[in-house]
Coordinates of C-alpha atoms in Angstrom, one line a residue:
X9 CA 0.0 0.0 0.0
X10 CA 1.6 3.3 -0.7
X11 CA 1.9 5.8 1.7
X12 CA 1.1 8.8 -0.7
X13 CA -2.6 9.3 -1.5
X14 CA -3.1 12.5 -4.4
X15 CA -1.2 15.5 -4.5
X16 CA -2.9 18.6 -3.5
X17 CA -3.4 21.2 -6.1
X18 CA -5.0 24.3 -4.5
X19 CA -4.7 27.9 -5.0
X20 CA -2.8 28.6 -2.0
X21 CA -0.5 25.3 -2.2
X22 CA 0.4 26.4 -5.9
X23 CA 1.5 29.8 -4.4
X24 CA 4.2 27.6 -1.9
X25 CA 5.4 25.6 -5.3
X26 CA 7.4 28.7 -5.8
X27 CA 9.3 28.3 -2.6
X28 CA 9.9 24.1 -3.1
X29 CA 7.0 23.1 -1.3
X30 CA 4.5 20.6 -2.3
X31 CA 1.4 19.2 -0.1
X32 CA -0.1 15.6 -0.9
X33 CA -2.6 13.4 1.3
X34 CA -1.1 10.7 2.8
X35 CA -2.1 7.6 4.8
X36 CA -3.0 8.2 8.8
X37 CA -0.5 5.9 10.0
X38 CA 2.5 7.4 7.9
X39 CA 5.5 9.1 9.4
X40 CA 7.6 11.8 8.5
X41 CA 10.4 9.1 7.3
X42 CA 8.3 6.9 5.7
X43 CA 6.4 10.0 3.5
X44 CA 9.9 11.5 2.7
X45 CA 11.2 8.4 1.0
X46 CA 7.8 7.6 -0.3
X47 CA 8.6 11.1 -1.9
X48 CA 11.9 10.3 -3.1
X49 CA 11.2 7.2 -4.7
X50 CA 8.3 8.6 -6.6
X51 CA 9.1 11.7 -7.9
X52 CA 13.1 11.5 -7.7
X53 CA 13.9 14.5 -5.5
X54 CA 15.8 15.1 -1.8
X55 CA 13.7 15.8 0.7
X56 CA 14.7 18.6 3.1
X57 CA 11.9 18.7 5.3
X58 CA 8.5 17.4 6.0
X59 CA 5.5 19.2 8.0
X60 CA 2.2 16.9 9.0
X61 CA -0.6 17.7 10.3
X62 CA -4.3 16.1 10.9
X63 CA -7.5 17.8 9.7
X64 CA -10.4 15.9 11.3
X65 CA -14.1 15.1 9.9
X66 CA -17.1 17.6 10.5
X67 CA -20.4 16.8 11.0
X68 CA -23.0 17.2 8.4
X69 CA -26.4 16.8 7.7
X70 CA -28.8 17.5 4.9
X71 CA -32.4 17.1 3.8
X72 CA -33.3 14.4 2.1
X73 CA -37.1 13.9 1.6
X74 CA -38.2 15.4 4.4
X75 CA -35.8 13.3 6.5
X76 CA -32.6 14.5 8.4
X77 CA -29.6 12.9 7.8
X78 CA -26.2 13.0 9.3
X79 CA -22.9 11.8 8.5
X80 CA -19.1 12.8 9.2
X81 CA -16.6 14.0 6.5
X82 CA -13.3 11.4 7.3
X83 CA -10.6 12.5 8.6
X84 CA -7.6 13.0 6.7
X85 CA -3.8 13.8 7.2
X86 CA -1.6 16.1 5.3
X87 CA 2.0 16.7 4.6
X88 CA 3.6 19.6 3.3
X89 CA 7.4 18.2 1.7
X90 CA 10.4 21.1 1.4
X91 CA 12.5 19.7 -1.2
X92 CA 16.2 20.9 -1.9
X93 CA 16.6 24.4 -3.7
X94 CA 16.5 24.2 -7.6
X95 CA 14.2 20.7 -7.4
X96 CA 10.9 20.5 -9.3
X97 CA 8.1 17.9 -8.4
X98 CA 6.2 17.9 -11.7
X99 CA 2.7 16.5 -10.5
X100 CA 1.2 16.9 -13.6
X101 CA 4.1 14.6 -15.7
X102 CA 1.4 11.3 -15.0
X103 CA -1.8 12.8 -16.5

């Protein structure tokens, strides 16, 4: 099982490209090690540093003929990967 999910492409994360970083999704049970070589392997770069953090599930609910119903958005981890200074992760090179 691989440890990197998707890349995220967002507004804000394209304006930290510029500066060598790149976010991606990543597996809840990954470390930083284990995403930094994941990183390495795939795309061919040195990682410098890598920054994680959790962002947990809301609550929602919605209408749904007249009926309530609830449910909770999963929870998800990120990581944020500084590679070395000149290095480019092309994320688009696999469409």
């Amino acid at each position: 099982m691989s440890v990197l999910k998707r890349p995220i492409v967002t507004e804000k994360m394209t304006g930290l490209n510029k500066q060598g970083k790149y976010a991606f999704e990543v597996e809840l049970r990954a470390n930083k090690l284990e995403i930094g070589k994941a990183i390495e392997k795939m795309y061919g770069v040195n990682v410098e540093a890598v920054n994680t953090f959790r962002v947990f599930g809301k609550k929602r609910s919605k209408n749904i003929n007249g009926r309530v119903v609830s449910g909770k958005t999963p929870t998800i981890k990120k990581a944020i990967v500084t590679v070395a200074e000149g290095e480019v992760i092309d994320i688009y090179a696999d469409l």
